[in-house]
Amino acid sequence: MTDIQQIRAEFPILSQTVHGKPLVYFDNGATSQKPKVVIDAIQHYYEQINANIHRGVHTLSQKATDAYELSRQKIQNHINATHAYEVIFTSGTTHSVNAIANGFASILKPGDEVLVSALEHHSNIVPWQMLCERTGAVLKVIPMNEQGELIQEKYKALLNDKTKIVAVNHISNALGTINPVKEMIALAHQVGAAVLIDGAQAVPHLKPDVQDLDCDFYVFSGHKMCGPTGVGILYGKECWLNRLPPYQGGGEMIATVSFEKTTYAGLPHKFEAGTPNIAGGIVLGVAVDYLNSVGFDTIQAYENTLLEYATEQLLQIEGLKIYGTAREKASVVSFNIDGIHPYDIGTIIDKKGIAVRTGHHCAQPIMDFYQIPGTVRASFAFYNTQQEIDYMIEAIQKARLMLL
Ligand code: 7TS
């Protein structure tokens, strides 16, 4: 890792204090912090090029449109999509999943099957449940084991010619498990099912290659990868995006409109009704450039050292149990201490300036599996340090003594 202090200096928020203590931000799974280049780019957009896109003949509108489309190309290159028009701007992962689930309403028949996994965030469960209610399709669940890994034999057994779509995350937000999505996609394709990968937790840690994965859809949020909130991506293979109907109607997504009949615009506009988050879309490209300048190999290697160190140190604490011990894991540690509610630990260590998430992490089925109300989750980014982990361990030790 290049100088960690230099990297930290790029994130203005990291130098603040909370309750009089230096902020230790370990809630990166919820949202990442933003480097100065990203913050500056938002300001630059509103100060210099704010105009609506794809509309005006005027210069400013052209500038905004060019910047927006350039960002689309950056994201295309980043995820290795074949075409820029396979990259659709949305408001985030949740929006992207809902758009596809709605599209599948025109494809599914009663008795068809939709497969999700036991490791999903609610936003990759509920839209599929709603779809099943609408269409009479049946929701099936790929089970997990005690380590927090999906049981591949059970997955294979669930796949059949009624399976129309498999929706699974690349990395679990609650446990950090990295799923073997490439293999899972290939298996789904053998029965003719499409696959949506929820990459919300993957994109801050790795560079997905959608062609290599051969996924049909790959969705993620900008705000978890150093970008702004309110912008996300829906990647879809051209053939699928052409086949699915649009999810929202309105301006920008049409070719012609009359009261008798409307025809839709081509990709990507068919899925981009209304004025989008223009600044967000442009600045997501800046965030992607920033992450690539740090380098994903560097990020992964460094975050792995944080994960190993935190795991080792946490396990020294009496009565502490880590949930999610998959062989392939991202820098997320979910844990509980015997006899203590996770919320109490979170509240006490917040007083020391430490930000962790407590609760079910919008993944209630995982908590039900372990029969716990929730966990304390520390999720690390490349701007965190070993010293911060030491500080958290000390704070947890003290909290434990206070609470027992
Ligand atoms: N999928 C996964 C795997 C997620 O982790 C999240 C958000 C979402 C989807 C939804 O993303 P959104 O940007 O549309 O809200 N996860 C979390 C989390 O772990 N803590 O807060 C939000």
Tab-separated table of C-alpha atoms and ligand atoms in Angstrom:
chain	number	residue	atom	x	y	z
A	1	MET	CA	0.000	0.000	0.000
A	2	THR	CA	1.279	3.413	-0.853
A	3	ASP	CA	1.399	5.649	2.156
A	4	ILE	CA	-1.834	5.032	4.051
A	5	GLN	CA	-1.693	8.475	5.616
A	6	GLN	CA	-1.599	9.979	2.146
A	7	ILE	CA	-4.702	8.010	1.191
A	8	ARG	CA	-6.493	9.010	4.387
A	9	ALA	CA	-5.694	12.653	3.709
A	10	GLU	CA	-7.741	12.380	0.511
A	11	PHE	CA	-10.884	11.731	2.603
A	12	PRO	CA	-11.782	14.967	4.449
A	13	ILE	CA	-14.356	13.290	6.716
A	14	LEU	CA	-11.751	10.981	8.241
A	15	SER	CA	-10.071	13.837	10.047
A	16	GLN	CA	-13.116	14.740	12.109
A	17	THR	CA	-13.810	13.836	15.702
A	18	VAL	CA	-16.959	12.196	17.065
A	19	HIS	CA	-17.723	12.618	20.774
A	20	GLY	CA	-14.308	14.249	21.014
A	21	LYS	CA	-12.529	11.160	19.611
A	22	PRO	CA	-11.049	10.673	16.136
A	23	LEU	CA	-13.647	9.105	13.858
A	24	VAL	CA	-13.026	5.410	13.216
A	25	TYR	CA	-15.272	4.598	10.296
A	26	PHE	CA	-15.994	0.868	10.070
A	27	ASP	CA	-19.416	1.120	8.422
A	28	ASN	CA	-18.172	0.933	4.858
A	29	GLY	CA	-20.644	-1.818	4.001
A	30	ALA	CA	-23.448	0.692	4.509
A	31	THR	CA	-21.757	3.438	2.525
A	32	SER	CA	-18.177	4.374	1.773
A	33	GLN	CA	-16.592	7.720	2.451
A	34	LYS	CA	-15.805	10.069	-0.432
A	35	PRO	CA	-12.407	11.304	-1.550
A	36	LYS	CA	-11.857	14.994	-2.232
A	37	VAL	CA	-11.780	14.428	-6.020
A	38	VAL	CA	-15.344	13.131	-5.844
A	39	ILE	CA	-16.582	15.939	-3.608
A	40	ASP	CA	-14.886	18.511	-5.826
A	41	ALA	CA	-16.370	16.980	-8.966
A	42	ILE	CA	-19.906	17.419	-7.576
A	43	GLN	CA	-19.204	21.072	-6.906
A	44	HIS	CA	-17.570	21.489	-10.310
A	45	TYR	CA	-20.624	20.035	-12.033
A	46	TYR	CA	-23.044	22.453	-10.357
A	47	GLU	CA	-20.736	25.435	-10.716
A	48	GLN	CA	-19.666	24.855	-14.301
A	49	ILE	CA	-21.841	22.532	-16.357
A	50	ASN	CA	-25.262	22.118	-14.770
A	51	ALA	CA	-27.860	21.670	-17.537
A	52	ASN	CA	-30.333	18.991	-18.500
A	53	ILE	CA	-28.958	16.292	-20.751
A	54	HIS	CA	-29.962	14.870	-24.130
A	55	ARG	CA	-32.239	17.864	-24.707
A	56	GLY	CA	-30.838	21.273	-25.506
A	57	VAL	CA	-28.963	22.356	-28.580
A	58	HIS	CA	-27.200	24.755	-26.278
A	59	THR	CA	-23.569	24.404	-25.295
A	60	LEU	CA	-24.051	23.737	-21.615
A	61	SER	CA	-26.524	20.934	-22.261
A	62	GLN	CA	-24.053	19.436	-24.713
A	63	LYS	CA	-21.268	19.624	-22.133
A	64	ALA	CA	-23.411	17.926	-19.490
A	65	THR	CA	-24.516	15.253	-21.973
A	66	ASP	CA	-20.919	14.581	-23.033
A	67	ALA	CA	-19.768	14.278	-19.439
A	68	TYR	CA	-22.648	11.919	-18.623
A	69	GLU	CA	-21.967	9.714	-21.629
A	70	LEU	CA	-18.231	9.735	-20.944
A	71	SER	CA	-18.990	8.430	-17.479
A	72	ARG	CA	-21.117	5.659	-18.979
A	73	GLN	CA	-18.131	4.656	-21.105
A	74	LYS	CA	-15.830	4.688	-18.085
A	75	ILE	CA	-18.197	2.331	-16.299
A	76	GLN	CA	-18.483	0.174	-19.403
A	77	ASN	CA	-14.691	-0.152	-19.469
A	78	HIS	CA	-14.507	-0.711	-15.756
A	79	ILE	CA	-16.883	-3.680	-15.769
A	80	ASN	CA	-15.835	-4.777	-19.270
A	81	ALA	CA	-19.304	-4.548	-20.798
A	82	THR	CA	-19.394	-5.137	-24.553
A	83	HIS	CA	-21.373	-1.948	-25.261
A	84	ALA	CA	-21.821	1.347	-23.434
A	85	TYR	CA	-25.594	1.081	-24.005
A	86	GLU	CA	-25.676	-2.039	-21.836
A	87	VAL	CA	-24.847	0.249	-18.904
A	88	ILE	CA	-28.043	1.813	-17.530
A	89	PHE	CA	-27.944	4.533	-14.887
A	90	THR	CA	-30.365	3.945	-12.010
A	91	SER	CA	-30.655	5.368	-8.519
A	92	GLY	CA	-28.902	2.358	-6.966
A	93	THR	CA	-28.903	-1.397	-6.492
A	94	THR	CA	-32.459	-1.478	-5.161
A	95	HIS	CA	-33.768	0.390	-8.189
A	96	SER	CA	-31.794	-1.863	-10.550
A	97	VAL	CA	-33.134	-5.101	-9.034
A	98	ASN	CA	-36.696	-3.769	-9.112
A	99	ALA	CA	-36.348	-2.762	-12.757
A	100	ILE	CA	-35.335	-6.298	-13.752
A	101	ALA	CA	-37.857	-8.025	-11.495
A	102	ASN	CA	-40.593	-5.872	-13.064
A	103	GLY	CA	-39.356	-6.721	-16.544
A	104	PHE	CA	-39.581	-10.432	-15.774
A	105	ALA	CA	-43.292	-10.059	-15.027
A	106	SER	CA	-43.804	-10.185	-18.792
A	107	ILE	CA	-41.851	-13.444	-19.073
A	108	LEU	CA	-42.814	-15.596	-16.086
A	109	LYS	CA	-45.727	-18.006	-16.084
A	110	PRO	CA	-47.383	-19.638	-13.079
A	111	GLY	CA	-45.203	-22.484	-11.836
A	112	ASP	CA	-41.943	-20.985	-13.147
A	113	GLU	CA	-39.222	-20.717	-10.539
A	114	VAL	CA	-37.121	-17.823	-9.286
A	115	LEU	CA	-34.022	-18.726	-7.273
A	116	VAL	CA	-32.512	-16.421	-4.680
A	117	SER	CA	-29.958	-17.310	-2.024
A	118	ALA	CA	-30.097	-17.475	1.751
A	119	LEU	CA	-27.403	-14.781	1.811
A	120	GLU	CA	-29.348	-12.010	0.098
A	121	HIS	CA	-29.953	-8.456	1.222
A	122	HIS	CA	-33.694	-7.694	1.418
A	123	SER	CA	-33.425	-5.697	-1.790
A	124	ASN	CA	-32.544	-8.900	-3.647
A	125	ILE	CA	-35.390	-10.845	-1.998
A	126	VAL	CA	-38.457	-8.625	-1.778
A	127	PRO	CA	-38.652	-7.535	-5.469
A	128	TRP	CA	-38.548	-11.238	-6.467
A	129	GLN	CA	-41.237	-12.111	-3.940
A	130	MET	CA	-43.400	-9.324	-5.354
A	131	LEU	CA	-42.749	-10.677	-8.856
A	132	CYS	CA	-43.781	-14.183	-7.779
A	133	GLU	CA	-46.987	-12.847	-6.233
A	134	ARG	CA	-47.809	-11.067	-9.466
A	135	THR	CA	-47.052	-13.936	-11.814
A	136	GLY	CA	-47.710	-17.122	-9.859
A	137	ALA	CA	-44.035	-18.074	-10.098
A	138	VAL	CA	-42.450	-19.829	-7.121
A	139	LEU	CA	-39.554	-18.451	-5.075
A	140	LYS	CA	-36.898	-21.026	-4.147
A	141	VAL	CA	-33.930	-20.465	-1.859
A	142	ILE	CA	-30.358	-21.713	-2.203
A	143	PRO	CA	-29.456	-22.704	1.374
A	144	MET	CA	-26.307	-21.758	3.285
A	145	ASN	CA	-24.110	-23.670	5.716
A	146	GLU	CA	-22.843	-22.708	9.167
A	147	GLN	CA	-19.774	-20.978	7.665
A	148	GLY	CA	-22.033	-18.705	5.639
A	149	GLU	CA	-21.319	-20.348	2.289
A	150	LEU	CA	-23.969	-21.322	-0.235
A	151	ILE	CA	-24.318	-25.086	-0.500
A	152	GLN	CA	-23.453	-25.745	-4.119
A	153	GLU	CA	-24.839	-29.304	-4.231
A	154	LYS	CA	-28.202	-27.990	-3.078
A	155	TYR	CA	-28.003	-25.221	-5.663
A	156	LYS	CA	-27.400	-27.732	-8.436
A	157	ALA	CA	-30.327	-29.811	-7.210
A	158	LEU	CA	-32.632	-26.774	-7.266
A	159	LEU	CA	-31.858	-25.839	-10.869
A	160	ASN	CA	-34.273	-27.239	-13.445
A	161	ASP	CA	-36.012	-26.205	-16.643
A	162	LYS	CA	-38.617	-24.233	-14.664
A	163	THR	CA	-35.868	-21.985	-13.241
A	164	LYS	CA	-36.119	-18.694	-15.142
A	165	ILE	CA	-33.874	-16.421	-13.123
A	166	VAL	CA	-31.268	-16.795	-10.397
A	167	ALA	CA	-30.549	-13.710	-8.252
A	168	VAL	CA	-27.505	-13.933	-6.015
A	169	ASN	CA	-25.033	-11.531	-4.503
A	170	HIS	CA	-21.361	-11.444	-5.397
A	171	ILE	CA	-20.450	-10.646	-1.786
A	172	SER	CA	-22.742	-10.913	1.244
A	173	ASN	CA	-23.186	-7.636	3.119
A	174	ALA	CA	-23.878	-9.298	6.462
A	175	LEU	CA	-21.125	-11.945	6.467
A	176	GLY	CA	-18.642	-10.947	3.775
A	177	THR	CA	-18.844	-14.295	1.932
A	178	ILE	CA	-17.577	-14.076	-1.640
A	179	ASN	CA	-19.824	-16.357	-3.676
A	180	PRO	CA	-18.470	-18.473	-6.569
A	181	VAL	CA	-20.691	-16.571	-8.975
A	182	LYS	CA	-18.876	-17.496	-12.175
A	183	GLU	CA	-19.510	-21.207	-11.574
A	184	MET	CA	-23.065	-20.505	-10.421
A	185	ILE	CA	-23.796	-18.522	-13.579
A	186	ALA	CA	-22.503	-21.321	-15.809
A	187	LEU	CA	-24.711	-23.850	-13.996
A	188	ALA	CA	-27.802	-21.633	-14.328
A	189	HIS	CA	-27.149	-21.179	-18.033
A	190	GLN	CA	-27.143	-24.956	-18.492
A	191	VAL	CA	-30.864	-24.943	-17.637
A	192	GLY	CA	-31.533	-21.772	-19.617
A	193	ALA	CA	-32.003	-19.493	-16.594
A	194	ALA	CA	-30.855	-15.874	-16.584
A	195	VAL	CA	-28.646	-14.666	-13.718
A	196	LEU	CA	-28.652	-11.345	-11.892
A	197	ILE	CA	-25.629	-10.643	-9.728
A	198	ASP	CA	-26.047	-8.135	-6.919
A	199	GLY	CA	-22.624	-6.534	-6.884
A	200	ALA	CA	-23.420	-3.863	-4.262
A	201	GLN	CA	-20.822	-5.183	-1.813
A	202	ALA	CA	-18.380	-6.381	-4.448
A	203	VAL	CA	-17.634	-3.169	-6.340
A	204	PRO	CA	-15.724	-1.469	-3.495
A	205	HIS	CA	-13.383	-4.472	-3.306
A	206	LEU	CA	-12.982	-5.845	-6.805
A	207	LYS	CA	-13.356	-5.046	-10.476
A	208	PRO	CA	-16.125	-7.201	-11.911
A	209	ASP	CA	-15.680	-8.467	-15.461
A	210	VAL	CA	-19.218	-9.029	-16.725
A	211	GLN	CA	-18.071	-10.784	-19.895
A	212	ASP	CA	-15.831	-13.165	-18.024
A	213	LEU	CA	-18.573	-13.842	-15.463
A	214	ASP	CA	-21.070	-14.144	-18.317
A	215	CYS	CA	-23.810	-12.759	-16.038
A	216	ASP	CA	-26.998	-11.517	-17.661
A	217	PHE	CA	-27.364	-8.629	-15.222
A	218	TYR	CA	-24.923	-7.035	-12.783
A	219	VAL	CA	-26.201	-4.312	-10.444
A	220	PHE	CA	-24.532	-1.989	-7.947
A	221	SER	CA	-24.714	1.349	-6.128
A	222	GLY	CA	-22.328	4.257	-6.555
A	223	HIS	CA	-22.296	5.249	-2.909
A	224	LYS	CA	-20.583	2.068	-1.717
A	225	MET	CA	-17.658	2.640	-4.095
A	226	CYS	CA	-16.605	6.172	-3.155
A	227	GLY	CA	-19.270	7.720	-5.380
A	228	PRO	CA	-22.300	9.829	-4.509
A	229	THR	CA	-25.618	8.517	-3.196
A	230	GLY	CA	-28.609	8.329	-5.515
A	231	VAL	CA	-26.838	6.778	-8.483
A	232	GLY	CA	-26.270	3.160	-9.403
A	233	ILE	CA	-25.847	0.855	-12.345
A	234	LEU	CA	-27.850	-1.798	-14.042
A	235	TYR	CA	-25.708	-3.706	-16.495
A	236	GLY	CA	-27.656	-6.043	-18.744
A	237	LYS	CA	-26.694	-8.066	-21.778
A	238	GLU	CA	-28.023	-6.390	-24.903
A	239	CYS	CA	-30.293	-9.328	-25.785
A	240	TRP	CA	-31.951	-9.229	-22.363
A	241	LEU	CA	-32.359	-5.463	-22.264
A	242	ASN	CA	-33.978	-5.577	-25.679
A	243	ARG	CA	-36.304	-8.353	-24.590
A	244	LEU	CA	-37.475	-6.802	-21.312
A	245	PRO	CA	-40.112	-4.067	-21.351
A	246	PRO	CA	-39.250	-0.727	-19.721
A	247	TYR	CA	-40.061	-0.356	-16.069
A	248	GLN	CA	-41.015	3.313	-16.082
A	249	GLY	CA	-42.604	5.436	-18.770
A	250	GLY	CA	-41.899	9.114	-19.342
A	251	GLY	CA	-39.637	11.549	-21.093
A	252	GLU	CA	-36.340	10.470	-22.648
A	253	MET	CA	-37.325	6.807	-22.996
A	254	ILE	CA	-39.503	7.170	-26.079
A	255	ALA	CA	-38.963	7.218	-29.821
A	256	THR	CA	-42.429	8.589	-30.706
A	257	VAL	CA	-45.511	9.372	-28.631
A	258	SER	CA	-49.088	9.744	-29.757
A	259	PHE	CA	-52.273	9.005	-27.877
A	260	GLU	CA	-52.729	5.928	-30.018
A	261	LYS	CA	-49.275	4.435	-29.560
A	262	THR	CA	-45.870	5.114	-28.082
A	263	THR	CA	-42.695	3.488	-29.332
A	264	TYR	CA	-39.702	3.181	-27.078
A	265	ALA	CA	-36.248	4.566	-27.549
A	266	GLY	CA	-33.314	2.210	-28.021
A	267	LEU	CA	-30.840	1.292	-25.316
A	268	PRO	CA	-29.892	2.685	-22.883
A	269	HIS	CA	-32.622	5.363	-22.994
A	270	LYS	CA	-35.478	2.862	-22.902
A	271	PHE	CA	-34.629	2.268	-19.243
A	272	GLU	CA	-33.791	5.864	-18.338
A	273	ALA	CA	-37.109	7.704	-18.105
A	274	GLY	CA	-37.071	11.238	-16.734
A	275	THR	CA	-34.245	13.539	-15.748
A	276	PRO	CA	-31.617	11.345	-14.111
A	277	ASN	CA	-29.175	12.139	-11.335
A	278	ILE	CA	-26.870	13.904	-13.779
A	279	ALA	CA	-24.244	15.033	-11.275
A	280	GLY	CA	-24.309	11.588	-9.665
A	281	GLY	CA	-23.853	9.815	-12.978
A	282	ILE	CA	-20.935	12.019	-13.985
A	283	VAL	CA	-19.250	11.782	-10.614
A	284	LEU	CA	-19.604	7.998	-10.437
A	285	GLY	CA	-17.134	7.956	-13.320
A	286	VAL	CA	-14.780	10.077	-11.223
A	287	ALA	CA	-15.115	7.626	-8.322
A	288	VAL	CA	-14.330	4.694	-10.615
A	289	ASP	CA	-11.230	6.523	-11.887
A	290	TYR	CA	-10.193	7.211	-8.328
A	291	LEU	CA	-10.536	3.569	-7.231
A	292	ASN	CA	-8.601	2.424	-10.278
A	293	SER	CA	-5.852	4.902	-9.466
A	294	VAL	CA	-5.485	3.282	-6.048
A	295	GLY	CA	-5.735	-0.091	-7.811
A	296	PHE	CA	-7.941	-3.042	-6.953
A	297	ASP	CA	-5.000	-5.416	-6.444
A	298	THR	CA	-3.638	-3.007	-3.865
A	299	ILE	CA	-7.048	-2.536	-2.270
A	300	GLN	CA	-7.663	-6.272	-1.991
A	301	ALA	CA	-4.254	-7.147	-0.627
A	302	TYR	CA	-4.430	-4.386	1.964
A	303	GLU	CA	-8.014	-5.110	3.014
A	304	ASN	CA	-7.127	-8.799	3.422
A	305	THR	CA	-4.463	-7.882	5.940
A	306	LEU	CA	-7.044	-5.813	7.834
A	307	LEU	CA	-9.532	-8.696	7.739
A	308	GLU	CA	-6.994	-11.239	8.999
A	309	TYR	CA	-5.760	-8.947	11.723
A	310	ALA	CA	-9.247	-7.992	12.926
A	311	THR	CA	-10.396	-11.632	12.916
A	312	GLU	CA	-7.374	-12.734	14.932
A	313	GLN	CA	-7.732	-9.903	17.443
A	314	LEU	CA	-11.499	-10.200	17.858
A	315	LEU	CA	-11.221	-13.916	18.577
A	316	GLN	CA	-9.018	-13.085	21.598
A	317	ILE	CA	-12.056	-11.498	23.250
A	318	GLU	CA	-13.764	-13.897	25.631
A	319	GLY	CA	-17.207	-15.025	24.531
A	320	LEU	CA	-16.901	-13.466	21.081
A	321	LYS	CA	-18.222	-15.383	18.101
A	322	ILE	CA	-17.716	-14.440	14.472
A	323	TYR	CA	-20.546	-15.198	12.048
A	324	GLY	CA	-19.410	-15.891	8.515
A	325	THR	CA	-16.198	-17.867	8.267
A	326	ALA	CA	-16.267	-18.633	4.561
A	327	ARG	CA	-13.000	-19.539	2.874
A	328	GLU	CA	-13.490	-16.669	0.435
A	329	LYS	CA	-14.300	-13.532	2.373
A	330	ALA	CA	-14.242	-9.777	1.904
A	331	SER	CA	-13.208	-7.377	4.666
A	332	VAL	CA	-16.363	-7.684	6.761
A	333	VAL	CA	-16.535	-9.132	10.283
A	334	SER	CA	-19.894	-9.814	11.904
A	335	PHE	CA	-19.819	-10.850	15.537
A	336	ASN	CA	-21.567	-11.077	18.889
A	337	ILE	CA	-20.407	-11.443	22.464
A	338	ASP	CA	-22.163	-13.981	24.681
A	339	GLY	CA	-24.877	-12.401	26.775
A	340	ILE	CA	-24.645	-8.945	25.172
A	341	HIS	CA	-27.040	-7.400	22.665
A	342	PRO	CA	-25.201	-6.123	19.548
A	343	TYR	CA	-26.956	-2.765	19.802
A	344	ASP	CA	-25.400	-2.157	23.233
A	345	ILE	CA	-21.891	-2.722	21.919
A	346	GLY	CA	-22.550	-0.414	18.964
A	347	THR	CA	-23.894	2.335	21.206
A	348	ILE	CA	-21.016	2.185	23.663
A	349	ILE	CA	-18.263	2.158	21.072
A	350	ASP	CA	-19.932	5.020	19.209
A	351	LYS	CA	-19.086	7.104	22.274
A	352	LYS	CA	-15.437	6.395	21.405
A	353	GLY	CA	-15.970	7.653	17.858
A	354	ILE	CA	-16.238	4.174	16.320
A	355	ALA	CA	-18.887	3.664	13.628
A	356	VAL	CA	-20.078	0.084	13.145
A	357	ARG	CA	-23.465	-1.210	12.085
A	358	THR	CA	-25.564	-3.304	14.443
A	359	GLY	CA	-28.753	-5.246	13.736
A	360	HIS	CA	-29.889	-7.576	11.000
A	361	HIS	CA	-28.192	-5.646	8.179
A	362	CYS	CA	-31.297	-5.997	5.979
A	363	ALA	CA	-30.571	-9.716	5.824
A	364	GLN	CA	-33.065	-11.126	8.323
A	365	PRO	CA	-33.016	-14.669	6.877
A	366	ILE	CA	-29.306	-14.911	7.764
A	367	MET	CA	-30.039	-13.866	11.349
A	368	ASP	CA	-32.868	-16.419	11.484
A	369	PHE	CA	-30.458	-19.093	10.270
A	370	TYR	CA	-28.128	-18.371	13.201
A	371	GLN	CA	-31.108	-17.710	15.503
A	372	ILE	CA	-29.778	-14.350	16.612
A	373	PRO	CA	-31.405	-10.895	16.589
A	374	GLY	CA	-28.464	-9.350	14.806
A	375	THR	CA	-24.718	-8.835	14.907
A	376	VAL	CA	-22.154	-6.083	15.267
A	377	ARG	CA	-20.640	-5.579	11.831
A	378	ALA	CA	-17.297	-3.928	11.201
A	379	SER	CA	-16.688	-3.482	7.480
A	380	PHE	CA	-13.269	-2.214	6.422
A	381	ALA	CA	-12.116	-0.115	3.495
A	382	PHE	CA	-8.657	0.548	2.078
A	383	TYR	CA	-8.422	3.795	4.082
A	384	ASN	CA	-8.767	2.021	7.442
A	385	THR	CA	-5.754	1.047	9.525
A	386	GLN	CA	-4.543	-1.627	11.904
A	387	GLN	CA	-4.297	1.026	14.614
A	388	GLU	CA	-7.991	1.720	14.213
A	389	ILE	CA	-8.683	-1.992	14.670
A	390	ASP	CA	-6.571	-2.001	17.852
A	391	TYR	CA	-8.597	0.946	19.097
A	392	MET	CA	-11.874	-0.863	18.367
A	393	ILE	CA	-10.686	-4.032	20.121
A	394	GLU	CA	-9.809	-2.035	23.214
A	395	ALA	CA	-13.216	-0.291	23.111
A	396	ILE	CA	-15.031	-3.625	22.769
A	397	GLN	CA	-13.089	-5.104	25.686
A	398	LYS	CA	-14.151	-2.167	27.832
A	399	ALA	CA	-17.761	-2.353	26.625
A	400	ARG	CA	-17.823	-6.046	27.480
A	401	LEU	CA	-16.687	-5.412	31.037
A	402	MET	CA	-19.288	-2.673	31.432
A	403	LEU	CA	-22.145	-4.744	30.048
A	404	LEU	CA	-21.552	-8.096	31.719
B	1	7TS	N1	-27.499	-5.503	-1.995
B	1	7TS	C1	-26.532	-5.620	-1.086
B	1	7TS	C2	-25.666	-6.846	-1.068
B	1	7TS	C3	-26.324	-4.587	-0.160
B	1	7TS	O1	-25.353	-4.696	0.740
B	1	7TS	C4	-27.145	-3.435	-0.200
B	1	7TS	C5	-27.029	-2.331	0.816
B	1	7TS	C6	-28.122	-3.359	-1.193
B	1	7TS	C7	-28.271	-4.411	-2.072
B	1	7TS	C8	-28.996	-2.158	-1.359
B	1	7TS	O2	-28.253	-1.104	-1.831
B	1	7TS	P1	-28.899	0.349	-2.009
B	1	7TS	O3	-27.741	1.218	-2.343
B	1	7TS	O4	-29.901	0.247	-3.103
B	1	7TS	O5	-29.533	0.676	-0.691
B	1	7TS	N2	-26.421	-2.717	2.008
B	1	7TS	C9	-26.367	-2.006	3.155
B	1	7TS	C10	-25.703	-2.466	4.283
B	1	7TS	O6	-25.108	-3.531	4.366
B	1	7TS	N3	-25.809	-1.552	5.256
B	1	7TS	O7	-26.526	-0.528	4.794
B	1	7TS	C11	-26.877	-0.796	3.483
